[in-house]
mmCIF file of C-alpha atoms in Angstrom:
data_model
loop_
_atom_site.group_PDB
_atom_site.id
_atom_site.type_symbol
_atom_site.label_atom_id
_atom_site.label_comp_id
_atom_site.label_asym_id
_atom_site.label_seq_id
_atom_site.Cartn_x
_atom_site.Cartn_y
_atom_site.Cartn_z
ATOM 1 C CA UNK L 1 -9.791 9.186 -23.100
ATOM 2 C CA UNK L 2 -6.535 8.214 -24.295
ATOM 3 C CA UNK L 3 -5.289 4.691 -23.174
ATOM 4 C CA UNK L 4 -1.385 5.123 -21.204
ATOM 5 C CA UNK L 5 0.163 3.443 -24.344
ATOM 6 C CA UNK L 6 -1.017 6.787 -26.066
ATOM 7 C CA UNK L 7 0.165 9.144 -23.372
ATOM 8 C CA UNK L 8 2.746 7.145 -23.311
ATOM 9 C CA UNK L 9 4.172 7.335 -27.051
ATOM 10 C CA UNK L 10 3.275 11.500 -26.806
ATOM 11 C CA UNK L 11 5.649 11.764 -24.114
ATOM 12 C CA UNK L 12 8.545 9.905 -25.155
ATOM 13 C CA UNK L 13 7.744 12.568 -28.324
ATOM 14 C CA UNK L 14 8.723 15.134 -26.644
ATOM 15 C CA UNK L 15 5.291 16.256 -25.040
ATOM 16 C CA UNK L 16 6.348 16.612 -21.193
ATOM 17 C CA UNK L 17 2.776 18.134 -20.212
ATOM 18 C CA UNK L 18 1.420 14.447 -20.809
ATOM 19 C CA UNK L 19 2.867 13.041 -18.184
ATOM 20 C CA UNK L 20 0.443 15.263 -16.054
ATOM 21 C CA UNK L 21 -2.337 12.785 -17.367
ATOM 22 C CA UNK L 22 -0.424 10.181 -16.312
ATOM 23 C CA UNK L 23 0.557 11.411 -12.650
ATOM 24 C CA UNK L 24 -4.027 12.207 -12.165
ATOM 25 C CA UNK L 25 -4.273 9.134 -13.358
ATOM 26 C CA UNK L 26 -2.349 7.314 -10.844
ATOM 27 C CA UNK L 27 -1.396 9.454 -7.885
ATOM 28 C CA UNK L 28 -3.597 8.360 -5.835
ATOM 29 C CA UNK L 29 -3.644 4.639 -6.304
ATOM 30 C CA UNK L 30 0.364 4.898 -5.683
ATOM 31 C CA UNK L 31 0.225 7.024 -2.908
ATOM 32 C CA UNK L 32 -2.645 4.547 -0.859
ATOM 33 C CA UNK L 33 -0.338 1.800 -1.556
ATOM 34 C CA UNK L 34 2.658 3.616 -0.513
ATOM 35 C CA UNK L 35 0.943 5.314 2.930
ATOM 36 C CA UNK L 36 -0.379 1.637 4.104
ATOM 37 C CA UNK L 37 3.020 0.289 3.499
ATOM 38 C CA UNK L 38 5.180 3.229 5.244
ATOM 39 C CA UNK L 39 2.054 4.161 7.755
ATOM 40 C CA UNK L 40 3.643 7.952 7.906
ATOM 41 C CA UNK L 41 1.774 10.612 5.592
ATOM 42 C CA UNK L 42 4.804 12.827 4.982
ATOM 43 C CA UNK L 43 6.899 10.077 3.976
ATOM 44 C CA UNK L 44 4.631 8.237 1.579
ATOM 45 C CA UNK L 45 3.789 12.201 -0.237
ATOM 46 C CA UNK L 46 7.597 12.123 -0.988
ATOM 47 C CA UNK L 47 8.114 8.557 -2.135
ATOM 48 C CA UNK L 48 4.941 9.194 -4.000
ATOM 49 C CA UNK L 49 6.828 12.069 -5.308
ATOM 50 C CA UNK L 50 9.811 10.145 -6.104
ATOM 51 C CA UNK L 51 7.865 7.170 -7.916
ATOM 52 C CA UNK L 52 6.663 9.219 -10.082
ATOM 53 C CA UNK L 53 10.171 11.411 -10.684
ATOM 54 C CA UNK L 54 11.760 7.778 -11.176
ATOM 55 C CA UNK L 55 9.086 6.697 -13.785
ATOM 56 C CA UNK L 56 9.508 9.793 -15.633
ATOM 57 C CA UNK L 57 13.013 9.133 -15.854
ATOM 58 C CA UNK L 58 12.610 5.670 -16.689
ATOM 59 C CA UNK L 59 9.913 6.083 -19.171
ATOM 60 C CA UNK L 60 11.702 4.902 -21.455
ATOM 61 C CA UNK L 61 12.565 1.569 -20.560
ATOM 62 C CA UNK L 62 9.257 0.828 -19.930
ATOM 63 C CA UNK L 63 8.091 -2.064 -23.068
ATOM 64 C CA UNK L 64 4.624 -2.477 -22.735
ATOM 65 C CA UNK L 65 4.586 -6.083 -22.107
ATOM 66 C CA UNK L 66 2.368 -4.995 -18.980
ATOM 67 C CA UNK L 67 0.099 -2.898 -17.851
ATOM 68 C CA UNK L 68 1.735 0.886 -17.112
ATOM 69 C CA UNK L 69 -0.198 0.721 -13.533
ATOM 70 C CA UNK L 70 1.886 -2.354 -13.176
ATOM 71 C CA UNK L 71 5.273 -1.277 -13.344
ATOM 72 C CA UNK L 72 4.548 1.626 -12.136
ATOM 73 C CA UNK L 73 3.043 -0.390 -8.467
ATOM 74 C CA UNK L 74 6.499 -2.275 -8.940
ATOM 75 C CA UNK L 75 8.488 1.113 -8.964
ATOM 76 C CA UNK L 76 6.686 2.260 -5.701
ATOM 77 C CA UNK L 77 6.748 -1.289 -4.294
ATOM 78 C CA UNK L 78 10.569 -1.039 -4.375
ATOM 79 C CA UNK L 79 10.811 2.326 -3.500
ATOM 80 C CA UNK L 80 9.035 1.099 -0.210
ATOM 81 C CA UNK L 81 10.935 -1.726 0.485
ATOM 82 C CA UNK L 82 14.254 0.437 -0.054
ATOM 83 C CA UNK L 83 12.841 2.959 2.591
ATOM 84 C CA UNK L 84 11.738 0.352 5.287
ATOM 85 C CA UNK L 85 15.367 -1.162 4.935
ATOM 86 C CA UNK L 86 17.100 2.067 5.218
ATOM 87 C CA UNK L 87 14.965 3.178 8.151
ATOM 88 C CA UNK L 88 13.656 0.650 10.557
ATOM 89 C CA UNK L 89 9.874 0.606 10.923
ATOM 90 C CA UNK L 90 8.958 3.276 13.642
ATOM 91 C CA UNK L 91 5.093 2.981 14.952
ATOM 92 C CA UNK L 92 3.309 6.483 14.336
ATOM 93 C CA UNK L 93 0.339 7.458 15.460
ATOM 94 C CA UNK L 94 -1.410 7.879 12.482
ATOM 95 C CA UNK L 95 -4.073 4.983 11.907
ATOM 96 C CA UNK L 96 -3.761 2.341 9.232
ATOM 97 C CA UNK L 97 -6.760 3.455 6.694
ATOM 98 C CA UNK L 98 -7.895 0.092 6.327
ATOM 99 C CA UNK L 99 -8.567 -0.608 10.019
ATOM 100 C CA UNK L 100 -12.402 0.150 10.128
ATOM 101 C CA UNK L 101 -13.171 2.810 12.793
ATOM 102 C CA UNK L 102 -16.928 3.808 13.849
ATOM 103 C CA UNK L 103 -18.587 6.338 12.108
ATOM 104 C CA UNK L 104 -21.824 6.414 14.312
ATOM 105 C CA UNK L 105 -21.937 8.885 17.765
ATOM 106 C CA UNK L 106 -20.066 7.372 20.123
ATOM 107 C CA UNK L 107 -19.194 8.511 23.667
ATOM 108 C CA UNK L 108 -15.512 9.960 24.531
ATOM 109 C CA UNK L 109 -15.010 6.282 26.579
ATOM 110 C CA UNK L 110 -16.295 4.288 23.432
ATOM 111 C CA UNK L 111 -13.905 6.833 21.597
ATOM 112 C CA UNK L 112 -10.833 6.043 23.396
ATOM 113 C CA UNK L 113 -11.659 1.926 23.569
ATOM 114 C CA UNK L 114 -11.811 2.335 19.584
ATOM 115 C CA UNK L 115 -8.308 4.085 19.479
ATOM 116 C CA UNK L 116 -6.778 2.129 21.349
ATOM 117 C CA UNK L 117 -8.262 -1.443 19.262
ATOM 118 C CA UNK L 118 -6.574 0.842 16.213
ATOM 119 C CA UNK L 119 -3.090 1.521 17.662
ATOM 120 C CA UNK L 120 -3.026 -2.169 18.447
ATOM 121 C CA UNK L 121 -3.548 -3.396 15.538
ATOM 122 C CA UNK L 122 -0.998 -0.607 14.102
ATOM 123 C CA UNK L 123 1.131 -2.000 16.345
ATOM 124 C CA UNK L 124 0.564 -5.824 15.253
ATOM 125 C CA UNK L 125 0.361 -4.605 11.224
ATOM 126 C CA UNK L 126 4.056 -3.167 11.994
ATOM 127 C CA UNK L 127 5.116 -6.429 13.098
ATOM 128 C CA UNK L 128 4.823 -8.287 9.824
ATOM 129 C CA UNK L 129 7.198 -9.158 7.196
ATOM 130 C CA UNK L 130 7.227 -6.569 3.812
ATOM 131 C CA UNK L 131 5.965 -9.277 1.809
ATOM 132 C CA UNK L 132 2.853 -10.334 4.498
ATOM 133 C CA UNK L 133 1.975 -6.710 4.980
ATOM 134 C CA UNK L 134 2.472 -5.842 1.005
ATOM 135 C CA UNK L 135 -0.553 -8.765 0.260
ATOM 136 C CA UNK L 136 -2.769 -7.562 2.959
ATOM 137 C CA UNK L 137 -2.611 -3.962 1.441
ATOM 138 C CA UNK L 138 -2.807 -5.216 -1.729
ATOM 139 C CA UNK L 139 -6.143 -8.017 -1.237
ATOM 140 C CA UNK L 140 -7.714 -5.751 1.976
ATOM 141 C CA UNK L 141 -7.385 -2.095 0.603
ATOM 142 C CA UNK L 142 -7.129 -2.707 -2.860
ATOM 143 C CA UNK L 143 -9.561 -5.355 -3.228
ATOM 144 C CA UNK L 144 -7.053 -6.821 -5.566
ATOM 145 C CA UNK L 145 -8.081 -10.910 -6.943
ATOM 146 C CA UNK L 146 -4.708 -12.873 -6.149
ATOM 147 C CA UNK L 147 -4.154 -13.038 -9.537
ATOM 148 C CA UNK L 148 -3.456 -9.281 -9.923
ATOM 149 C CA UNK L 149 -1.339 -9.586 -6.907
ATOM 150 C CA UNK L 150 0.912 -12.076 -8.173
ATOM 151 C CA UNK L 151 1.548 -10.360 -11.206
ATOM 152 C CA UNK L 152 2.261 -6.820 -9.466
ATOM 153 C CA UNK L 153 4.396 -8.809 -7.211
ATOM 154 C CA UNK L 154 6.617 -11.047 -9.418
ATOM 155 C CA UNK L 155 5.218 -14.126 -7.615
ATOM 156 C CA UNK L 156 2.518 -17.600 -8.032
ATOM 157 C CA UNK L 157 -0.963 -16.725 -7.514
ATOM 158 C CA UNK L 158 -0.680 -19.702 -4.647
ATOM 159 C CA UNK L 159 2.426 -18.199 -2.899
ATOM 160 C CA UNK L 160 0.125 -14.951 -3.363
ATOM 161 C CA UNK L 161 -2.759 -16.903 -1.384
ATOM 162 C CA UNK L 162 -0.206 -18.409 0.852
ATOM 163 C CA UNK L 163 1.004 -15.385 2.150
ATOM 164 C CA UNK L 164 -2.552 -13.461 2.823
ATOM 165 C CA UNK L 165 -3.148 -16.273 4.840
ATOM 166 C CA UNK L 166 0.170 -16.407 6.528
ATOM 167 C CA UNK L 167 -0.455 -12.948 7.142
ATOM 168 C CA UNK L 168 -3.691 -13.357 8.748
ATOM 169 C CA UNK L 169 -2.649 -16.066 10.723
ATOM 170 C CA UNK L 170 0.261 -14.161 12.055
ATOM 171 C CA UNK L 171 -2.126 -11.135 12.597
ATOM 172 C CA UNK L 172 -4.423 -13.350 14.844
ATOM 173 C CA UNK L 173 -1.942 -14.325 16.832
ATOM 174 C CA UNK L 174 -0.261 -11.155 17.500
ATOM 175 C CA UNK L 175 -3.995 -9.391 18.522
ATOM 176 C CA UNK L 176 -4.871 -12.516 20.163
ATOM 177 C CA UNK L 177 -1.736 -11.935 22.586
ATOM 178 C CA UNK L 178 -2.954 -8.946 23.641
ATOM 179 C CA UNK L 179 -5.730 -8.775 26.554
ATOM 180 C CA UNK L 180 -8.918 -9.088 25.409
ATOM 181 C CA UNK L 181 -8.356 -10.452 21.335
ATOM 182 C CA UNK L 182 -8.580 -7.936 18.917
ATOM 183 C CA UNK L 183 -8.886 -10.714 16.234
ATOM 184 C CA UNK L 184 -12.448 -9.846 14.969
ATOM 185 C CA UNK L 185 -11.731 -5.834 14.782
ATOM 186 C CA UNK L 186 -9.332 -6.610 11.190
ATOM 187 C CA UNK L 187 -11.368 -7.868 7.778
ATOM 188 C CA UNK L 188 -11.803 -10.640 7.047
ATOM 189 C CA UNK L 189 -10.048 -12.405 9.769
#
């Protein structure tokens, strides 16, 4: 398998079909990370879409100083943050992936109960900051160390760790808020 320095080099030679390796490679990874952020499937297929149209663009700027999967979670970060600013977060009532559901038989009533523990703590996740929600994707659906997070994000490994737990904290106190506490339904909280 050829490493993305390789693909890399083909491309900027003129051999567009390589960036096809690059795109399997990555698609997925990008679009997870974009979906969780934007919580709307047909937005995050387009800005995946775009992310990748941008990095093909910008292909050649990239140096190599880091890893391509890197820059290329920086590109999509930003491309997220510029959609969330242009459009103000809307709840939707598609489920966060991360938010464990059952998978056992359960009856319509224990159905419901679960879907409604989900949409609130949709509704809570949508509360957060970019940055708070961008480290819980990143540590909870990733399973990123801190130290990859503060590298894809530009920032310390302890303001990384600061804000996961910020983010918990303020997590726990908007589930806790609502009747009953929802605090134990979210990972690691």
């Amino acid at each position: 398998m050829q490493s993305d320095a390789e693909i890399i080099q083909r491309i900027l030679q003129g051999d567009i079909e390589g960036y096809r390796d690059l795109i399997q490679r990555y698609q997925h990874m990008i679009y997870v990370f974009i979906y969780k952020m934007v919580n709307n499937r047909a937005d995050a297929e387009d800005l995946t879409q775009e992310v990748f149209v941008k990095a093909y663009e910008k292909l050649s700027t990239f140096r190599g100083d880091a890893q391509f999967s890197s820059w290329l979670h920086t590109l999509a970060r930003n491309k997220c943050i510029d959609f969330l600013r242009r459009r103000k977060y809307h709840d939707s009532d598609e489920q966060l992936a991360y938010v464990p559901s059952n998978t056992r038989d359960e009856s319509p009533q224990e159905s419901l109960m679960n879907k409604e523990q989900r949409r609130e703590i949709q509704e809570a996740f949508a509360l957060l900051s970019d940055s708070y929600r961008e480290v819980i994707v990143l540590r909870c659906t990733h399973e990123y160390p801190f130290e990859k997070i503060a590298a894809l994000l530009g920032i310390a490994e302890s303001t990384a760790r600061v804000r996961y737990l910020r983010a918990r904290q303020e997590l726990a106190k908007l589930l806790s808020r609502k009747e009953g506490g929802l605090v134990h339904e979210l990972p690691g909280i």
